[in-house]
XYZ file of C-alpha atoms in Angstrom:
681
model
C -5.972 -10.923 47.059
C -9.317 -11.110 45.268
C -10.386 -7.728 46.684
C -7.152 -6.111 45.476
C -7.531 -7.446 41.952
C -11.224 -6.547 41.823
C -10.553 -2.977 43.005
C -7.700 -2.456 40.543
C -9.731 -3.716 37.587
C -12.828 -1.693 38.509
C -10.910 1.550 39.068
C -8.928 1.251 35.837
C -12.121 0.733 33.826
C -13.761 3.661 35.625
C -10.867 5.965 34.724
C -10.752 4.731 31.133
C -14.367 5.617 30.391
C -14.299 8.812 32.418
C -11.414 10.187 30.354
C -13.132 8.993 27.171
C -16.127 11.271 27.811
C -13.999 14.035 29.314
C -11.583 14.347 26.395
C -14.255 13.954 23.732
C -15.969 17.003 25.192
C -12.671 18.913 25.395
C -12.244 18.402 21.647
C -15.628 19.911 20.725
C -14.496 23.570 20.466
C -11.455 22.661 18.372
C -13.208 20.598 15.675
C -16.526 22.303 15.051
C -18.596 20.850 17.880
C -20.337 18.184 15.745
C -21.437 14.582 16.208
C -18.486 13.435 14.066
C -16.109 14.158 16.967
C -17.619 11.453 19.155
C -17.570 8.903 16.323
C -13.891 9.604 15.662
C -13.023 9.594 19.378
C -14.840 6.301 19.844
C -12.827 4.758 17.013
C -9.584 6.141 18.464
C -10.360 4.770 21.924
C -11.185 1.382 20.419
C -7.800 1.396 18.671
C -6.046 2.198 21.970
C -8.041 -0.607 23.581
C -6.936 -2.961 20.804
C -3.292 -2.004 21.372
C -3.731 -2.645 25.093
C -5.300 -6.071 24.604
C -2.728 -6.981 21.967
C 0.003 -6.102 24.451
C -1.714 -8.164 27.153
C -2.028 -11.163 24.827
C 1.625 -10.873 23.772
C 3.098 -10.785 27.277
C 0.704 -13.459 28.606
C 3.043 -16.135 27.277
C 5.912 -14.887 29.417
C 6.656 -15.921 33.018
C 4.974 -13.653 35.553
C 8.245 -12.139 36.755
C 9.056 -10.931 33.231
C 5.525 -9.636 32.783
C 5.892 -7.694 36.046
C 9.114 -6.024 34.867
C 7.674 -5.035 31.476
C 4.406 -3.800 32.934
C 6.210 -1.905 35.665
C 8.124 0.072 33.031
C 4.812 0.894 31.281
C 3.291 2.078 34.581
C 6.220 4.385 35.343
C 6.144 5.858 31.821
C 2.392 6.515 32.058
C 2.691 8.178 35.490
C 5.381 10.464 34.076
C 2.785 12.017 31.743
C 0.619 13.260 34.633
C -1.277 15.557 34.876
C -3.217 15.069 31.671
C -3.727 18.023 29.368
C -5.147 18.637 25.893
C -2.427 19.028 23.251
C -4.139 19.816 19.949
C -2.156 18.436 17.000
C -2.102 20.806 14.015
C 0.346 19.077 11.667
C -2.351 17.893 9.229
C -5.521 19.223 7.613
C -7.321 15.867 7.911
C -9.706 16.298 10.897
C -10.002 12.600 11.788
C -6.204 12.226 11.831
C -5.924 15.430 13.871
C -8.284 14.038 16.513
C -6.473 10.707 16.676
C -3.049 12.341 17.002
C -4.357 14.815 19.580
C -5.560 11.923 21.732
C -2.321 10.016 21.134
C -0.064 12.858 22.266
C -2.365 13.998 25.092
C -3.376 10.736 26.799
C -2.123 7.917 24.561
C 0.191 6.238 27.082
C -2.247 6.325 30.046
C -5.016 5.029 27.764
C -2.941 2.076 26.590
C -1.924 1.280 30.168
C -5.520 1.359 31.406
C -6.599 -0.749 28.430
C -4.167 -3.492 29.428
C -5.204 -3.655 33.077
C -8.311 -5.835 32.832
C -6.784 -8.513 30.601
C -3.374 -8.527 32.345
C -4.841 -8.769 35.844
C -7.249 -11.510 34.783
C -4.282 -13.507 33.522
C -2.293 -12.898 36.724
C -5.252 -13.686 38.957
C -6.072 -16.921 37.146
C -2.480 -18.146 37.361
C -1.862 -17.032 40.933
C -5.173 -18.104 42.502
C -6.139 -21.128 40.396
C -9.625 -19.589 40.009
C -11.735 -18.663 36.993
C -10.987 -14.972 36.286
C -13.976 -14.141 34.026
C -15.791 -12.384 36.882
C -13.108 -9.675 36.691
C -14.285 -8.865 33.163
C -17.804 -8.272 34.504
C -16.328 -6.010 37.215
C -14.390 -4.130 34.546
C -17.606 -3.438 32.655
C -19.315 -2.434 35.913
C -16.560 0.108 36.586
C -16.986 1.477 33.069
C -20.744 1.770 33.569
C -20.236 3.558 36.883
C -18.084 6.144 35.104
C -20.766 6.671 32.467
C -23.275 7.384 35.234
C -20.945 9.496 37.363
C -19.703 11.763 34.573
C -22.976 13.363 33.399
C -24.600 13.140 36.847
C -21.709 14.308 39.033
C -18.445 15.280 37.389
C -19.658 17.361 34.422
C -22.262 19.489 36.292
C -20.096 20.197 39.342
C -16.420 20.104 38.320
C -14.659 22.301 35.790
C -12.010 21.075 33.384
C -9.049 21.879 35.658
C -10.605 20.101 38.636
C -11.503 17.040 36.562
C -7.990 16.852 35.129
C -6.411 16.969 38.596
C -8.862 14.448 40.063
C -8.433 12.033 37.153
C -4.645 12.253 37.337
C -4.759 11.450 41.055
C -7.054 8.512 40.377
C -4.685 7.216 37.736
C -1.780 7.228 40.191
C -3.904 5.270 42.703
C -4.806 2.796 39.961
C -1.128 2.377 39.077
C -0.299 1.653 42.734
C -3.060 -0.981 42.943
C -1.897 -2.608 39.716
C 1.694 -2.645 40.925
C 0.570 -4.217 44.218
C -1.317 -6.950 42.363
C 1.731 -7.494 40.185
C 3.963 -7.764 43.260
C 1.686 -10.308 44.967
C 1.456 -12.425 41.810
C 5.200 -12.459 41.232
C 5.866 -13.367 44.873
C 4.037 -16.666 44.462
C 7.120 -18.658 43.639
C 5.367 -21.663 42.141
C 3.902 -19.394 39.431
C 6.442 -16.620 39.113
C 8.564 -18.489 36.563
C 5.806 -20.580 35.028
C 4.396 -19.831 31.601
C 0.715 -20.120 30.867
C 1.057 -23.549 29.314
C 2.349 -25.096 32.570
C 0.102 -23.472 35.166
C -2.736 -25.307 36.810
C -5.166 -23.009 35.056
C -5.741 -25.421 32.208
C -6.202 -28.391 34.487
C -8.469 -26.419 36.775
C -10.886 -25.586 33.967
C -11.029 -28.924 32.171
C -14.310 -29.785 33.865
C -16.051 -26.850 32.161
C -16.989 -27.425 28.530
C -15.629 -24.374 26.707
C -15.889 -24.141 22.911
C -12.674 -24.510 20.949
C -11.395 -21.280 19.434
C -11.580 -22.481 15.812
C -11.390 -20.077 12.836
C -15.201 -20.210 12.454
C -15.713 -19.429 16.137
C -13.207 -16.573 15.919
C -15.073 -15.158 12.903
C -18.346 -15.334 14.822
C -16.696 -13.567 17.758
C -15.499 -10.860 15.402
C -18.965 -10.330 13.895
C -20.709 -10.354 17.285
C -18.354 -7.589 18.436
C -18.322 -5.655 15.153
C -22.089 -5.146 14.825
C -22.857 -3.714 18.313
C -19.780 -1.472 18.144
C -20.755 -0.075 14.749
C -24.351 0.371 15.906
C -23.061 2.255 18.960
C -21.232 4.761 16.769
C -24.099 4.922 14.295
C -26.926 5.484 16.752
C -25.042 8.141 18.748
C -24.269 10.059 15.541
C -27.875 9.633 14.437
C -29.189 11.013 17.750
C -26.620 13.745 18.453
C -27.017 15.192 14.954
C -30.619 15.922 15.965
C -30.057 17.120 19.553
C -26.515 18.197 20.426
C -23.116 16.510 20.699
C -23.095 16.008 24.453
C -21.743 13.480 26.973
C -25.266 12.708 28.232
C -26.210 11.073 24.921
C -22.773 9.493 24.548
C -22.956 8.046 28.060
C -26.510 6.783 27.549
C -25.777 4.536 24.584
C -22.302 3.561 25.732
C -23.903 2.622 29.064
C -26.503 0.428 27.352
C -23.706 -1.213 25.385
C -21.839 -2.006 28.605
C -24.959 -3.220 30.421
C -25.405 -5.926 27.813
C -21.757 -6.956 28.206
C -22.138 -7.079 31.996
C -25.301 -9.191 31.843
C -23.844 -11.666 29.360
C -20.466 -12.108 31.102
C -21.714 -12.636 34.651
C -20.755 -15.917 36.360
C -24.404 -16.831 35.755
C -25.004 -14.926 32.528
C -28.346 -13.406 31.639
C -28.581 -14.169 27.930
C -31.216 -12.906 25.541
C -33.297 -15.815 24.130
C -32.667 -16.571 20.482
C -36.399 -16.292 19.728
C -35.976 -12.521 20.106
C -34.250 -12.595 16.713
C -37.645 -12.958 14.989
C -39.175 -9.630 16.136
C -35.782 -7.936 15.844
C -35.686 -8.753 12.140
C -39.174 -7.318 11.683
C -38.213 -4.176 13.637
C -35.228 -3.704 11.315
C -37.528 -3.985 8.293
C -40.039 -1.446 9.639
C -37.337 1.030 10.729
C -35.529 0.960 7.389
C -38.820 1.315 5.525
C -39.777 4.410 7.503
C -36.354 5.962 6.967
C -36.292 5.339 3.202
C -39.716 6.775 2.539
C -39.286 9.732 4.839
C -42.079 8.689 7.192
C -39.901 8.475 10.264
C -40.137 11.386 12.694
C -37.417 12.177 15.149
C -39.170 12.924 18.430
C -39.096 11.593 21.957
C -40.915 8.428 20.926
C -38.352 7.834 18.182
C -35.545 8.421 20.687
C -37.065 5.851 23.056
C -37.513 3.420 20.179
C -33.856 3.714 19.164
C -32.795 3.161 22.776
C -34.824 -0.060 23.074
C -33.805 -1.203 19.601
C -30.101 -0.679 20.251
C -30.340 -2.368 23.659
C -31.967 -5.505 22.240
C -29.591 -5.814 19.298
C -26.512 -5.331 21.472
C -27.842 -7.788 24.020
C -28.558 -10.362 21.302
C -25.072 -10.258 19.783
C -23.276 -10.043 23.110
C -25.301 -13.069 24.291
C -23.995 -15.032 21.358
C -20.488 -13.708 22.025
C -20.654 -14.911 25.647
C -21.547 -18.442 24.531
C -18.377 -18.529 22.421
C -15.883 -17.622 25.153
C -13.097 -20.214 25.423
C -11.214 -21.623 28.407
C -9.493 -18.950 30.554
C -6.110 -20.007 29.187
C -7.257 -18.580 25.846
C -8.805 -15.415 27.259
C -6.047 -13.148 25.905
C -6.678 -14.311 22.342
C -10.459 -14.198 22.828
C -10.412 -10.646 24.167
C -8.097 -9.536 21.374
C -10.480 -10.881 18.702
C -13.402 -9.314 20.540
C -11.724 -5.903 20.751
C -10.545 -6.247 17.133
C -14.189 -6.615 16.098
C -15.188 -3.641 18.220
C -12.392 -1.470 16.833
C -13.235 -2.504 13.275
C -16.878 -1.540 13.811
C -15.927 1.882 15.151
C -13.359 2.470 12.376
C -15.944 1.475 9.773
C -18.185 4.312 10.973
C -15.468 6.904 11.548
C -13.123 6.318 8.596
C -14.604 4.081 5.896
C -18.235 5.233 5.871
C -17.503 8.944 5.241
C -15.448 7.933 2.194
C -17.817 5.310 0.757
C -21.301 6.640 1.535
C -22.718 9.997 0.452
C -25.245 9.938 3.290
C -24.791 9.187 6.970
C -26.198 5.717 6.359
C -23.753 3.440 8.166
C -26.310 2.970 10.955
C -28.816 1.686 8.392
C -26.243 -0.369 6.470
C -25.143 -2.239 9.599
C -28.780 -2.809 10.578
C -29.285 -4.465 7.207
C -26.069 -6.448 7.718
C -27.390 -7.588 11.079
C -30.279 -9.354 9.342
C -28.322 -12.131 7.573
C -26.014 -12.408 10.559
C -29.064 -13.105 12.738
C -29.875 -15.948 10.392
C -26.313 -17.272 10.282
C -26.214 -17.326 14.078
C -29.252 -19.622 14.070
C -31.620 -17.051 15.480
C -34.585 -18.865 13.953
C -34.039 -22.428 15.053
C -37.034 -22.355 17.383
C -40.497 -23.143 16.036
C -43.176 -20.495 16.083
C -45.595 -22.539 18.182
C -48.538 -20.255 17.530
C -48.455 -21.075 13.789
C -49.312 -24.350 12.024
C -46.310 -26.540 11.295
C -46.717 -26.105 7.511
C -46.711 -22.305 7.875
C -43.641 -22.417 10.118
C -41.725 -24.476 7.576
C -42.756 -22.075 4.801
C -41.515 -19.113 6.812
C -38.234 -20.845 7.532
C -37.724 -21.568 3.847
C -38.733 -18.342 2.178
C -40.058 -15.523 4.348
C -36.912 -14.863 6.335
C -34.757 -14.610 3.247
C -37.308 -12.277 1.635
C -37.316 -10.009 4.688
C -33.519 -9.960 4.762
C -33.420 -9.133 1.059
C -35.874 -6.277 1.564
C -33.788 -4.923 4.470
C -30.672 -4.897 2.321
C -32.490 -3.233 -0.592
C -33.950 -0.561 1.710
C -30.527 0.240 3.128
C -29.098 0.568 -0.384
C -31.923 2.904 -1.430
C -31.406 4.986 1.722
C -27.685 5.184 1.028
C -28.186 6.283 -2.589
C -31.205 8.608 -2.453
C -31.203 9.174 -6.208
C -32.749 5.697 -6.476
C -35.936 6.887 -4.776
C -38.244 9.871 -4.728
C -38.417 11.105 -1.154
C -41.270 13.198 0.198
C -42.353 14.273 -3.305
C -39.022 15.853 -4.162
C -36.176 14.827 -6.386
C -32.539 14.552 -5.372
C -30.190 16.883 -7.210
C -27.055 16.189 -5.206
C -26.031 14.073 -2.237
C -22.588 14.555 -0.721
C -20.705 13.955 2.492
C -17.705 15.368 4.308
C -16.036 14.692 7.640
C -18.520 17.032 9.298
C -21.863 15.944 7.866
C -23.860 14.562 4.954
C -25.991 16.832 2.805
C -28.807 16.406 0.333
C -29.822 19.013 -2.242
C -33.391 18.419 -3.380
C -35.973 20.231 -5.463
C -39.662 20.174 -6.242
C -41.774 22.185 -8.670
C -41.309 25.429 -6.713
C -37.985 25.478 -4.881
C -34.567 23.978 -4.272
C -33.369 23.260 -0.720
C -30.523 21.868 1.355
C -31.152 19.216 4.017
C -28.745 18.023 6.689
C -30.142 15.144 8.719
C -33.783 16.147 9.125
C -33.063 19.861 9.259
C -33.686 22.336 6.470
C -30.625 24.552 6.024
C -32.030 26.919 3.451
C -33.942 27.090 0.212
C -34.445 29.208 -2.867
C -36.997 29.707 -5.604
C -36.285 27.992 -8.917
C -36.834 31.397 -10.489
C -33.345 32.947 -10.457
C -34.851 36.438 -10.564
C -36.592 35.832 -7.239
C -34.257 36.905 -4.403
C -36.933 36.668 -1.688
C -35.511 34.716 1.273
C -37.516 32.016 3.011
C -37.116 29.352 5.719
C -35.604 31.022 8.836
C -35.052 34.328 7.008
C -38.532 35.069 5.618
C -39.734 38.678 5.118
C -41.272 40.169 8.241
C -39.515 37.635 10.450
C -36.872 38.155 13.159
C -33.962 38.317 10.691
C -35.816 40.840 8.570
C -36.410 42.967 11.698
C -32.696 42.931 12.522
C -31.611 44.015 9.029
C -34.122 46.877 9.129
C -32.050 48.366 11.983
C -28.715 48.278 10.115
C -27.081 51.197 8.297
C -26.668 50.916 4.528
C -22.881 50.596 4.874
C -22.898 47.964 7.621
C -20.200 45.310 8.026
C -21.853 41.904 8.492
C -20.319 38.615 9.672
C -22.271 35.351 9.531
C -20.996 32.180 11.232
C -22.549 29.333 9.270
C -23.105 29.656 5.526
C -25.866 27.190 4.712
C -26.989 28.059 1.179
C -26.248 31.751 1.698
C -29.943 32.585 1.945
C -29.400 35.329 4.529
C -27.302 37.105 1.878
C -30.560 38.104 0.185
C -30.661 41.027 2.644
C -27.303 42.405 1.439
C -27.180 46.012 0.183
C -24.656 47.458 -2.326
C -22.579 49.394 0.238
C -22.438 46.612 2.823
C -19.403 44.420 3.469
C -20.267 40.746 4.073
C -18.149 37.919 5.518
C -19.238 34.298 5.884
C -17.365 31.861 8.132
C -18.034 28.174 7.391
C -16.212 25.156 8.826
C -17.117 22.726 6.037
C -15.615 23.284 2.552
C -18.359 21.077 1.104
C -21.040 23.526 2.272
C -19.185 26.331 0.518
C -19.106 24.303 -2.696
C -22.828 23.490 -2.439
C -23.770 27.131 -1.813
C -21.680 28.344 -4.750
C -22.577 25.546 -7.173
C -26.172 24.522 -6.475
C -27.706 27.775 -5.214
C -27.796 31.319 -6.575
C -28.065 33.382 -3.339
C -24.339 34.184 -3.229
C -24.204 34.961 -6.953
C -27.118 37.385 -6.605
C -25.532 39.443 -3.818
C -24.535 43.006 -4.856
C -20.880 42.225 -4.176
C -19.190 38.828 -3.759
C -18.837 38.133 -0.020
C -15.654 37.049 1.672
C -15.874 33.369 2.628
C -13.515 32.091 5.325
C -13.276 28.314 5.737
C -12.736 27.174 9.308
C -14.367 27.057 12.717
C -16.122 30.377 13.316
C -14.840 30.842 16.835
C -11.229 30.102 15.955
C -11.288 32.224 12.803
C -12.816 35.186 14.653
C -9.808 35.157 16.952
C -7.543 35.653 13.935
C -9.246 38.784 12.570
C -9.014 42.409 13.687
C -12.158 43.598 11.888
C -15.210 44.902 13.748
C -18.771 44.381 12.578
C -22.138 46.093 12.861
C -23.860 42.694 12.874
C -22.631 39.246 13.897
C -24.983 36.343 13.148
C -24.297 33.012 14.868
C -26.161 30.577 12.648
C -23.929 27.500 12.748
C -26.337 24.606 12.575
C -25.330 20.985 12.899
C -28.561 19.382 11.733
C -30.946 20.363 14.561
C -28.129 21.166 17.004
C -26.136 24.333 17.611
C -22.441 23.820 18.486
C -22.143 24.402 22.224
C -18.685 25.963 21.966
C -20.239 29.025 20.302
C -22.565 29.556 23.258
C -20.175 29.832 26.194
C -19.291 32.918 28.199
C -15.724 32.909 26.896
C -16.916 32.660 23.278
C -19.223 35.648 23.690
C -17.068 37.767 25.975
C -13.594 37.105 24.594
C -14.240 36.300 20.931
C -17.422 37.785 19.485
C -18.136 40.936 21.522
C -14.620 42.396 20.991
C -15.375 42.297 17.241
C -18.775 43.968 17.616
C -18.997 47.746 17.134
C -20.302 49.758 20.129
C -23.838 50.041 18.699
C -23.680 46.730 16.864
C -26.012 43.790 17.252
C -25.188 40.124 17.808
C -27.823 37.539 16.857
C -28.157 33.864 17.804
C -30.311 31.440 15.833
C -31.560 29.169 18.629
C -34.168 27.268 16.618
C -34.147 23.741 18.021
C -36.648 20.947 18.455
C -35.236 19.410 21.606
C -33.042 21.966 23.387
C -34.347 25.227 24.860
C -31.436 27.604 24.379
C -33.252 30.797 25.355
C -32.429 30.549 29.106
C -28.823 29.730 28.210
C -28.454 32.882 26.111
C -30.194 34.911 28.838
C -27.472 33.877 31.260
C -24.791 34.747 28.699
C -26.321 38.188 28.155
C -26.553 38.781 31.902
C -22.944 37.705 32.478
C -21.693 40.112 29.795
C -24.076 43.019 30.642
C -25.677 42.884 27.197
C -29.397 43.715 26.879
C -31.160 40.916 25.001
C -34.498 40.354 23.273
C -36.020 37.342 21.555
C -38.680 36.537 18.978
C -40.133 33.118 18.205
C -42.161 32.656 15.001
C -44.318 29.542 15.346
C -46.136 29.740 12.033
C -45.095 27.462 9.177
C -46.164 28.775 5.764
C -45.012 26.472 2.961
C -46.496 28.730 0.302
C -44.071 31.463 1.412
C -41.213 29.001 2.095
C -41.470 30.021 5.772
C -40.481 27.716 8.627
C -40.707 28.153 12.401
C -37.693 30.040 13.741
C -36.397 31.392 17.031
C -33.799 34.190 17.367
C -32.132 36.180 20.153
C -30.537 39.608 19.670
C -27.971 41.267 21.963
C -27.176 44.963 21.616
C -26.305 48.054 23.643
C -28.129 50.345 21.214
C -31.389 51.617 22.842
C -32.881 52.642 19.481
C -32.341 49.162 18.092
C -33.931 47.609 21.181
C -36.948 49.899 20.863
C -37.374 49.118 17.172
C -37.202 45.394 17.838
C -39.785 45.621 20.637
C -42.160 47.305 18.182
C -41.795 44.162 16.033
C -42.932 41.691 18.714
C -39.510 41.089 20.277
C -39.586 40.637 24.063
C -37.418 39.869 27.081
C -35.897 36.421 27.484
C -37.075 33.995 30.118
C -34.655 33.612 32.998
C -32.123 30.853 33.097
C -30.118 29.224 35.870
C -27.138 27.762 34.026
C -24.225 29.732 32.605
C -22.291 27.808 30.000
C -18.532 28.283 30.051
C -15.626 26.546 28.364
C -15.068 24.748 31.674
C -18.707 23.797 32.178
C -21.709 23.191 29.919
C -24.443 20.665 30.616
C -27.232 20.060 28.126
C -29.417 18.280 30.686
C -31.030 21.400 32.159
C -31.715 22.823 28.685
C -33.646 19.842 27.329
C -37.218 20.706 26.406
C -39.984 18.926 28.249
C -43.425 18.070 27.007
């Protein structure tokens, strides 16, 4: 019986986290391909998990035979929805609500059913076997972790979307059969089939173990210890993926670390993080927030490693405290519900509340600051610092910790409201946030610029008579070379508006169209910058995802520029074979030119575009400008051009353009893995 229950719990958790990564990636092309999709999906999955645990807690009070009937109906209803398929919900213009409803109508019922399995089977096992069922929770987390390893390492690189959907649906049916078998065995044990939880031997069997009572204060601590790691999970993945690319590898990495800490702390012999670790953690929080506020932090591989270690230790610390608060197994339904409620609240804080309240993507930093007083309230500093004199230790306990916590909170507030500080010798003119991203408009004595994350999205001279472009579009650079090949009456389409800096190349007889997914970017470009106002003719601006909007137009263009940044990441859904072959090339004139901006710190997109060009029989050239010239507002930039026009190719070669390096991976809508494209030192 134990093997059956263990297998059912492990498989259900495996399927739950597999579909979480799978469907989050499926949503990327439909909602702009940004980091915000994962944050919203994570919140939605936490809500489904909360519904599942609430259901499990509610039916736990019923006799097993009634539970079996109710759960059997849920299993049959969930199986009836197989195979799973993406059903994009278009009945609202609110992206976060669209994502939630899409998940609800696509996989809502199977998700709720899988979410109930761990808690329901633990309850059945404890009542039918008279044994402590907490080890099943550790197995559930192990199954989840296995899925997080298997998806980026096995499923994503080797199986397309159709194959994954079929395989997952088959696995779900197997899981339903195992759950039904466990339900049948439990209900057949006559001495427990009609008993409620208050009359089973479970309570008597666990009286020897000293479990804490589930008082209101303990429940509040449970909530906080679940809230903080969950919010940090959403925050750190958004923080990282806005600099690299929204991809399941990064999602799986941090979600895996989160689960590892749960596994270690809920083992039969738990591996808990010592409370003394709270001292250096508080100092790490102070240093990190200080670097972020004063713009000294660099996002590189060392910073990525630091965030990984930092997140691991904080999650481990709070989950260790959470494990010490778990009550007797008879109360496990209520305990898990409070725990999942905290986790769901943390995810919803990042996905729903933070974009409304904060003008910057600062929820990661806010929760880090919140973690400081919580560390203190959870008695993280009860141990003496033996290497200091007793008088110094007492002084630290009285004053220093509160000072450090106060500084952490002040730093997070300053980071959240950048107008309170002068950052990197520039002043903040405007800070704003939308569902898609947060933006900062700054200026110094020479220029005004737009920053998203750590990425410059464009700049302009403070002299309104100066139309000279800079940053990625500087004179003599790759973009300048491309515009030198265009006719004076060219039709130009640009996916990604930025500040409209590329519009400085517009000529009076040319027809320009910008496609921008974020209405806030359009407002910033029109209100805070003069590039669009200085164009010979007002351009057409279409708000929406560039790929989807291209499919709605019949116009053909002499030049298509794919310049849709998401901080330092390019949306993957614009760089697949189907996007190029079925969407963009049909709208390119026979001698037209299509240009990718592949400037990126961490991902080498040149081999990816080479494979796209080869698959579509399009000759391609590239140019990489390494030089950074602040006096000319020039930044490093990397571009690829695809065209069938031999004269254009020859002209570009004369301007230092050259062939692309060969790639091995062709990205398609069914398959795209960022792992092979990551740059290496």
